[in-house]
One Martini backbone bead per residue (centre of mass of N, CA, C, O) as a GRO file, in nm:
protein
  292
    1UNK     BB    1  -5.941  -3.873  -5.238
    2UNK     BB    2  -5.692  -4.075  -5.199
    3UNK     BB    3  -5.350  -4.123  -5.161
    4UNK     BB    4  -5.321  -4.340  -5.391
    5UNK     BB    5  -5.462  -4.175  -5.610
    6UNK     BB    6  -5.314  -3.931  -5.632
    7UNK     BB    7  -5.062  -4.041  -5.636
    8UNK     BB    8  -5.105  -4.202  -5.954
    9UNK     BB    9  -5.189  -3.911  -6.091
   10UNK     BB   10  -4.897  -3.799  -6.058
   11UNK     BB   11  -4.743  -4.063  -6.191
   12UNK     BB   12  -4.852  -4.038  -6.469
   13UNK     BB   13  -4.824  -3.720  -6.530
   14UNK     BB   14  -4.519  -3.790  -6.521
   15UNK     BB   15  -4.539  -4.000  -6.812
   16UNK     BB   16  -4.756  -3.844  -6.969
   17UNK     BB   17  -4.705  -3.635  -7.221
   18UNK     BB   18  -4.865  -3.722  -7.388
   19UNK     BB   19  -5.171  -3.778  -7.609
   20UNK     BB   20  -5.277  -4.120  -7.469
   21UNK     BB   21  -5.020  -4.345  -7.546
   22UNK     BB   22  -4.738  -4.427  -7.306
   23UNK     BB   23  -4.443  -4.516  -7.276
   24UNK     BB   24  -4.202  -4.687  -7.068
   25UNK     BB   25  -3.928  -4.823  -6.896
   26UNK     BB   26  -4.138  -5.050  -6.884
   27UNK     BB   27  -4.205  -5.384  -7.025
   28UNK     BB   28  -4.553  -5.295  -7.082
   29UNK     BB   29  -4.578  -5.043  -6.959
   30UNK     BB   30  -4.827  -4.778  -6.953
   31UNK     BB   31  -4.960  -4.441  -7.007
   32UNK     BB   32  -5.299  -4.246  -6.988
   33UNK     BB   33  -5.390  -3.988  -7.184
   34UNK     BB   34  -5.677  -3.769  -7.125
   35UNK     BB   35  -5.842  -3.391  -7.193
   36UNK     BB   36  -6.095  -3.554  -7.335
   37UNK     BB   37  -6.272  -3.647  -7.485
   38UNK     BB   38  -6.411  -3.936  -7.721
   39UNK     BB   39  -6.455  -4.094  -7.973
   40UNK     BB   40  -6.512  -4.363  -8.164
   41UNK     BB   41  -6.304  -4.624  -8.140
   42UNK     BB   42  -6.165  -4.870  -8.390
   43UNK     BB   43  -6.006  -5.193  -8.231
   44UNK     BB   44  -5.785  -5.349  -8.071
   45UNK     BB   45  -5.761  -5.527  -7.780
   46UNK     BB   46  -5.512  -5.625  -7.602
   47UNK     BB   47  -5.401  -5.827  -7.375
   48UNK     BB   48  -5.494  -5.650  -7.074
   49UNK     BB   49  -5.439  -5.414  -6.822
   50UNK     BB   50  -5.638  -5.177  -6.630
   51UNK     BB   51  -5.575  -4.855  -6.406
   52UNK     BB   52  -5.779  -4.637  -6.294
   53UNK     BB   53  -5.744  -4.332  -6.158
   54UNK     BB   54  -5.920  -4.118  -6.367
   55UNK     BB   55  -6.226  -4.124  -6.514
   56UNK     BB   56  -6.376  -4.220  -6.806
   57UNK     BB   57  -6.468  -4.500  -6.961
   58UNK     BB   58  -6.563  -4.709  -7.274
   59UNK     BB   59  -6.672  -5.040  -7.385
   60UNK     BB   60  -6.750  -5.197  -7.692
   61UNK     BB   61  -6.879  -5.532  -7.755
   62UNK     BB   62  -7.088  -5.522  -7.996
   63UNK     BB   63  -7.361  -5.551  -7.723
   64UNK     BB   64  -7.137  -5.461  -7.521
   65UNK     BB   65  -7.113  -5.254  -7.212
   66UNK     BB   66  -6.809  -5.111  -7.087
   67UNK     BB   67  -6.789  -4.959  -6.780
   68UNK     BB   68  -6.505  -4.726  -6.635
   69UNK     BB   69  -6.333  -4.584  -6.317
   70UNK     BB   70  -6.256  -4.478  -6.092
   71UNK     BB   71  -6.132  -4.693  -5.943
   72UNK     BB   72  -6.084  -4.934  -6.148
   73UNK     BB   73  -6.104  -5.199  -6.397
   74UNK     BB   74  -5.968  -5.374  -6.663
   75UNK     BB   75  -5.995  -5.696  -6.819
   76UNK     BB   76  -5.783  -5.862  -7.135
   77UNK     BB   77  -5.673  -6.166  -7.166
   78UNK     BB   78  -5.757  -6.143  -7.461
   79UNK     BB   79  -5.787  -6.047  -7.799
   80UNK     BB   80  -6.037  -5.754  -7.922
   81UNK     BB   81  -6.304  -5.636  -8.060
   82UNK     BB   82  -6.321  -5.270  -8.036
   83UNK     BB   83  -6.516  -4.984  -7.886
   84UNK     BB   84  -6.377  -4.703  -7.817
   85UNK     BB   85  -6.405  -4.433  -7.505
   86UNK     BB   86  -6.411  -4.146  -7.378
   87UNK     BB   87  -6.619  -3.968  -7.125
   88UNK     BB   88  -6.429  -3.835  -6.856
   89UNK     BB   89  -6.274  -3.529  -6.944
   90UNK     BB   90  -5.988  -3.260  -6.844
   91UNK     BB   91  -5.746  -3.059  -6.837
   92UNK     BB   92  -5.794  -3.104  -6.509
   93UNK     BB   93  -5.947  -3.379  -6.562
   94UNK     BB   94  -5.796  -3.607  -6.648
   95UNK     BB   95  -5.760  -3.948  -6.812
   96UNK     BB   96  -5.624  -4.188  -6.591
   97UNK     BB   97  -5.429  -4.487  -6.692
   98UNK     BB   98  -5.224  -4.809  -6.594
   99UNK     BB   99  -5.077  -5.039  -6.825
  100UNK     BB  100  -5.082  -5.414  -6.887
  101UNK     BB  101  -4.946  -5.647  -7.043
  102UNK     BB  102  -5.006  -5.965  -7.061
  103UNK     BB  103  -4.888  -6.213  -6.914
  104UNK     BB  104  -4.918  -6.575  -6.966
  105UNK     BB  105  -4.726  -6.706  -6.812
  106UNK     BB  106  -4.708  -6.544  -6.544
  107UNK     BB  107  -5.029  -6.609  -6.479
  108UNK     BB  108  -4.963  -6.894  -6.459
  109UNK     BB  109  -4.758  -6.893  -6.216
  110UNK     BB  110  -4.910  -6.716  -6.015
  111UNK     BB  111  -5.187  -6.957  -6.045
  112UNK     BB  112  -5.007  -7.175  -5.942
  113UNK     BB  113  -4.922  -7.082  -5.640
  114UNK     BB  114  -5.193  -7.077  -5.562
  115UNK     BB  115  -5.447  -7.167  -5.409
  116UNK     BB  116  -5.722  -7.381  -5.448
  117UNK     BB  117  -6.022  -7.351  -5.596
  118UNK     BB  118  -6.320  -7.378  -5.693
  119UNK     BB  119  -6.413  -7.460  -6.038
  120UNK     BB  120  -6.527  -7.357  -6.329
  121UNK     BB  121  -6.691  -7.373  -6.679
  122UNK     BB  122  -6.858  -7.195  -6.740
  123UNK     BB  123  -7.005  -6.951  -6.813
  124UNK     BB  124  -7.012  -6.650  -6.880
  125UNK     BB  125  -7.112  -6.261  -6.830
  126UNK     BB  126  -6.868  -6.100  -6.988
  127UNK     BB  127  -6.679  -6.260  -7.170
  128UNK     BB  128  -6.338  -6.138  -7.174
  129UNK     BB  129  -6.443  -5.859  -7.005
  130UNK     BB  130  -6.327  -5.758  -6.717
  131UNK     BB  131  -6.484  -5.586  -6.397
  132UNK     BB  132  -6.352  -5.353  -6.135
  133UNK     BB  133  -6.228  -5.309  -5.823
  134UNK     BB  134  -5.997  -5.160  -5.657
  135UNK     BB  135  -5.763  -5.278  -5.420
  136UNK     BB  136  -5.559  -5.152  -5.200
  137UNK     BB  137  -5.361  -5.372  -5.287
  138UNK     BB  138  -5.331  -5.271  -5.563
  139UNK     BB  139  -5.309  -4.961  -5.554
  140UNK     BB  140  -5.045  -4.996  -5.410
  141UNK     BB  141  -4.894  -5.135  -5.628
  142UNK     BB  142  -4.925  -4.942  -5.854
  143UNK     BB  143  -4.759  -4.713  -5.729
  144UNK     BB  144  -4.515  -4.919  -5.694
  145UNK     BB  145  -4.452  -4.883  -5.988
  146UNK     BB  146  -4.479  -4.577  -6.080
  147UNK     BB  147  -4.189  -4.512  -5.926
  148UNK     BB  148  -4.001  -4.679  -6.107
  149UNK     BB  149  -4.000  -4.539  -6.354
  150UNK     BB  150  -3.781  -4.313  -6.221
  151UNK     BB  151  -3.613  -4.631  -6.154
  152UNK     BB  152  -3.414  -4.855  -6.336
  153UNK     BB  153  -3.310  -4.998  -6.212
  154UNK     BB  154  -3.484  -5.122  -6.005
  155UNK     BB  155  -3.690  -5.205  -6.190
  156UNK     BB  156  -3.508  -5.464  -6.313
  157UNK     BB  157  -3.581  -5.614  -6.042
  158UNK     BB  158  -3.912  -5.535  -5.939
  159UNK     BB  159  -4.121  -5.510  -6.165
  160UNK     BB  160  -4.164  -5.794  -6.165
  161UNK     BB  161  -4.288  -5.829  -5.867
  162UNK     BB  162  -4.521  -5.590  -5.908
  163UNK     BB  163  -4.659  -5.737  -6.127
  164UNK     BB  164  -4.739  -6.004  -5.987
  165UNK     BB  165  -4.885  -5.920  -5.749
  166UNK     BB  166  -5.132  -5.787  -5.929
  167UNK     BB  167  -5.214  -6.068  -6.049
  168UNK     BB  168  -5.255  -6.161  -5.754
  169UNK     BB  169  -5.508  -5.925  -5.701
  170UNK     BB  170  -5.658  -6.033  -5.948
  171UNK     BB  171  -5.711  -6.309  -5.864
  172UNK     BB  172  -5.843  -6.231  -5.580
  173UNK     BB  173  -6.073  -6.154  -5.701
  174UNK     BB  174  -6.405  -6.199  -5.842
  175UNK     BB  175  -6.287  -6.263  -6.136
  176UNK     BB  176  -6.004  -6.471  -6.095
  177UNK     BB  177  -6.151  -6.760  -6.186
  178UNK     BB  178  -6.205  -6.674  -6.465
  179UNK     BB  179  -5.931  -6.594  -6.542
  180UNK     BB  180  -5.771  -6.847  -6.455
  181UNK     BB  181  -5.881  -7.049  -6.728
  182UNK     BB  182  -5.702  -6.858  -6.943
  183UNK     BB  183  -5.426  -7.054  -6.823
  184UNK     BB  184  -5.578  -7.334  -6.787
  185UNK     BB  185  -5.555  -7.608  -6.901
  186UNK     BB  186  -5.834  -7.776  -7.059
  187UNK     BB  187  -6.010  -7.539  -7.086
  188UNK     BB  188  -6.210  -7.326  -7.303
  189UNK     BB  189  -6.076  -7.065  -7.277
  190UNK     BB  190  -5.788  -7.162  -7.342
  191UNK     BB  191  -5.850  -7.249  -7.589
  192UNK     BB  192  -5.992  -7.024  -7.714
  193UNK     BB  193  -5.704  -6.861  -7.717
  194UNK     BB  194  -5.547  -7.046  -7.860
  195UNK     BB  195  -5.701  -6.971  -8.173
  196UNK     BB  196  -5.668  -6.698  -8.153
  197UNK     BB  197  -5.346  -6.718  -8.184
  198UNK     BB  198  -5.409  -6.860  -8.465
  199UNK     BB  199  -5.523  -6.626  -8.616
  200UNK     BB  200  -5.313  -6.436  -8.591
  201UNK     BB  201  -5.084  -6.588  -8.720
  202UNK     BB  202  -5.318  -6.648  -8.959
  203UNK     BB  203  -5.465  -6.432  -9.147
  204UNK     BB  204  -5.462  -6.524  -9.421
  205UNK     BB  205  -5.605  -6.762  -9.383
  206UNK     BB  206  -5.854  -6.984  -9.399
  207UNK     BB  207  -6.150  -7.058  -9.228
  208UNK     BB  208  -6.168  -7.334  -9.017
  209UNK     BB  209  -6.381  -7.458  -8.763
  210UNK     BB  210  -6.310  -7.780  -8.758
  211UNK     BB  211  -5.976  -7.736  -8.710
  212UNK     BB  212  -5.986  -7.541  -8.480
  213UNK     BB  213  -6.102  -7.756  -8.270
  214UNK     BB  214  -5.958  -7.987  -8.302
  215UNK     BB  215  -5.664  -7.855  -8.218
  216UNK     BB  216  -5.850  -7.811  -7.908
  217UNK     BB  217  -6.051  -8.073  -7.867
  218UNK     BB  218  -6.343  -8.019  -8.012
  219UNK     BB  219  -6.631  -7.951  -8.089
  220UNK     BB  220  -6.769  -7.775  -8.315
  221UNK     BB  221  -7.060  -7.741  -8.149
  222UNK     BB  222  -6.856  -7.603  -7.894
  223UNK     BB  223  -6.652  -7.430  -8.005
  224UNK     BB  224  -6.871  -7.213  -8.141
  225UNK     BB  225  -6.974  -7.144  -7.867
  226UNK     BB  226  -6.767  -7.058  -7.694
  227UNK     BB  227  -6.634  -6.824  -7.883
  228UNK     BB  228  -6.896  -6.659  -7.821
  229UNK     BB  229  -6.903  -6.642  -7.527
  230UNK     BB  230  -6.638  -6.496  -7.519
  231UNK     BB  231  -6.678  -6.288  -7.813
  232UNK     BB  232  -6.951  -6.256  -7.916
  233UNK     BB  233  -6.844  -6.380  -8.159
  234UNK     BB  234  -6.743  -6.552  -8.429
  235UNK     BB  235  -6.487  -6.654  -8.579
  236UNK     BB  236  -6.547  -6.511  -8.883
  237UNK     BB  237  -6.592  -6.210  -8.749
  238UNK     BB  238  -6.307  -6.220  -8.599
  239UNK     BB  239  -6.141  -6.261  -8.813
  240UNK     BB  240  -6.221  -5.985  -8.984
  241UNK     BB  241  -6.162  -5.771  -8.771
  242UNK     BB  242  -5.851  -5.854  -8.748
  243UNK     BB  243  -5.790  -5.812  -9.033
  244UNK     BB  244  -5.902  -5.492  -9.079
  245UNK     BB  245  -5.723  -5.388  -8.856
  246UNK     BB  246  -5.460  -5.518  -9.004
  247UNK     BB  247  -5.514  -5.271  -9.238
  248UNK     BB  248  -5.547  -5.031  -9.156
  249UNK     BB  249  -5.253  -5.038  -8.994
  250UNK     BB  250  -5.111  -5.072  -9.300
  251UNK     BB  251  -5.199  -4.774  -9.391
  252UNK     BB  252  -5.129  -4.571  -9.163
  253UNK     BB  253  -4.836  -4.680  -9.064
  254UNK     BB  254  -4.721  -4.834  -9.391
  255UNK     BB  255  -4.810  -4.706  -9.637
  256UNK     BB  256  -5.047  -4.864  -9.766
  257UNK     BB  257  -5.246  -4.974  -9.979
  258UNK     BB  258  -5.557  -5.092 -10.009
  259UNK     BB  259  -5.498  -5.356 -10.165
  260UNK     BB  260  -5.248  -5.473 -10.012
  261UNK     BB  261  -5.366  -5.477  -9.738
  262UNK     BB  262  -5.575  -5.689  -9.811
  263UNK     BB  263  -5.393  -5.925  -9.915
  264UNK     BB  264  -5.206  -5.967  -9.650
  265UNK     BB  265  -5.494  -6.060  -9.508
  266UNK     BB  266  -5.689  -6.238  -9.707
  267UNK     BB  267  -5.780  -6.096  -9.953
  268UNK     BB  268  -5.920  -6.145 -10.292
  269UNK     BB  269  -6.145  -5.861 -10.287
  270UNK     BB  270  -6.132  -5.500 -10.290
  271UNK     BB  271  -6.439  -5.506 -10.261
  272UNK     BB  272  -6.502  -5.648 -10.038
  273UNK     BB  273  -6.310  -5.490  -9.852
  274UNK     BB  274  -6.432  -5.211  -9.874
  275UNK     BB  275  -6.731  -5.301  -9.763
  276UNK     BB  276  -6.601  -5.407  -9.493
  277UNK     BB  277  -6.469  -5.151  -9.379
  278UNK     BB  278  -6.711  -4.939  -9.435
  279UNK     BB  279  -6.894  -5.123  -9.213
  280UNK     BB  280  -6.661  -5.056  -8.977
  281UNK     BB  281  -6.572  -4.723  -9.021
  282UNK     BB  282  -6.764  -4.540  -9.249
  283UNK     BB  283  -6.550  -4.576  -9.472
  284UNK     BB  284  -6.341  -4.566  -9.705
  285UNK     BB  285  -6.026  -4.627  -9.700
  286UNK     BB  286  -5.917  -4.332  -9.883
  287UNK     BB  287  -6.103  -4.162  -9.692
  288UNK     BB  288  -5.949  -4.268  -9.398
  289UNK     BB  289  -5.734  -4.150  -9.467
  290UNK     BB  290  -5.761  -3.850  -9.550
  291UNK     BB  291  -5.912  -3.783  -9.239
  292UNK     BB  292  -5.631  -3.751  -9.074
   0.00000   0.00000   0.00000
C-alpha cells in the first residue's frame, strides 16, 4: 500500500464513525465506510465524485456494471438510477472511500481555464458513469482535503482550493474530455443533463419528449437517441425511476403512505405505482416499509 493510500484510509476511519455515508465538517465532504460486503441497493445515484481508498463496490446501470477498487475513482456527472454493492470489505479491511458531491458550476469554472484540447460530441462507450485510475498528484490532494476535516478554520479557506485542485486532476485524466462536454455549453452531454435537471424539478409533471428536446434545440430523435446514450435508458425510464425513488425516499424518510407518495410524484394510479415498485424493488411498498 502505498503512503499516501494509507495516510487516507486512516483519515477517513478517523471521520467516518458510523456504518454507510458520513458527513463532514466540509460542504459536499463525505467519508463512507463499509466493514462487510453489502446486498444490492437499488437508488439514485447524484452526480458526484468517489475516490476509494480501500475495498472494492460495484454499480450496475441498467446492464452495464461498473466495478471499481483501491486507488481508482467513479466520477458521475449527472443523477442516476442504478444498483449498488460493496464487494469486498471485512472489519479488518474495511471499504473505505471520500466522496465529493460535484459542482456544476465550479467544473465549468475550472475546465474554462485548462488549455483547450481537441473534443468531439462523439457517443460515450461508457454512458454517465466514468471510472479510472487515481493519479499521484488527485491522490496527493484527497489526503490535503482529509486532513482539513480535523482543521475546520483552515478548512474554509483551503477546502475549497484543493477540491477545485482534484477537479482539475480529473478533468487531466483520460476521462476528462468525456467529463468536460458535461459542462460545456451546447454539447449533447450539456443538453442533456440540463433535461435531466428539468425533469427533476418536475418530477411530478408528465413527460413529453417532443417539448423536452425542443427545449435544449434537439430534434426529438437526436434528443431520444443522446438520452439513451448517456443513460443507458429512455426519458420515460428514467423518469419513472427518479419518481419511484422518490416515492421510496418520502415513504422511508417522510413516513408518506404508499398513496400519498404514489400522488406527490406524480402517479394517477396506486395500483399502477404499487406494481411498478414492486417491479423494481422486488416487493410492495408496504412489504418493503416493514422489512426494514
Amino acid at each position: 500500500m502505498s503512503r499516501n493510500r494509507s495516510l487516507l484510509c486512516e483519515l477517513i476511519l478517523k471521520h467516518a464513525g458510523q456504518e454507510g455515508l458520513n458527513s463532514t465538517s466540509i460542504p459536499g465532504v463525505r467519508c463512507l465506510k463499509f466493514t462487510k460486503a453489502t446486498p444490492s441497493v437499488k437508488g439514485e445515484w447524484a452526480r458526484s465524485f468517489v475516490i476509494v481508498a480501500q475495498g472494492q463496490k460495484e454499480i450496475e446501470l441498467v446492464e452495464n456494471v461498473y466495478r471499481y477498487g483501491q486507488a481508482h475513482y467513479i466520477a458521475a456527472p449527472l443523477d442516476l438510477p442504478v444498483v449498488s454493492r460493496v464487494r469486498k470489505a471485512s472489519p479488518t479491511e474495511p471499504y473505505l472511500a471520500l466522496l465529493l458531491s460535484f459542482d456544476p458550476i465550479e467544473l465549468s469554472e475550472v475546465s474554462s481555464q485548462m488549455p483547450l484540447t481537441p473534443e468531439t460530441d462523439s457517443n460515450l462507450d461508457s454512458y454517465g458513469l466514468f471510472s479510472g485510475k487515481v493519479s499521484d498528484d488527485m491522490l496527493e490532494a484527497a489526503v490535503r482535503l482529509a486532513k482539513l476535516l480535523s482543521k475546520p478554520e483552515d478548512a474554509k479557506v483551503l477546502a475549497p482550493l484543493v477540491i477545485r485542485e482534484i477537479y482539475y486532476h480529473l478533468l487531466r485524466s483520460p476521462n476528462g474530455t468525456a467529463i468536460r462536454q458535461f459542462s460545456k455549453s451546447g454539447t449533447r452531454m450539456h443538453k442533456i443533463a440540463k433535461s435531466i435537471r428539468n425533469l427533476k424539478q418536475n418530477l411530478s409533471d408528465s413527460i413529453d419528449v417532443a417539448t423536452l428536446a425542443e427545449r435544449v434545440n434537439m430534434s426529438r430523435t437526436d434528443f431520444f437517441r443522446a438520452f439513451k446514450e448517456i443513460t443507458a435508458m429512455s426519458p420515460i425510464q428514467y423518469q419513472k425511476r427518479l419518481r419511484l425513488a422518490e416515492a421510496r425516499r418520502l415513504i422511508f424518510e417522510e413516513s408518506e403512505t404508499a398513496e400519498s407518495a404514489s400522488y406527490k410524484v406524480g402517479y394517477m394510479s396506486t395500483s399502477q405505482f404499487s406494481r411498478e415498485y414492486t417491479r423494481v424493488y422486488g416487493q410492495a411498498p408496504i412489504r418493503d416499509r416493514h422489512s426494514r
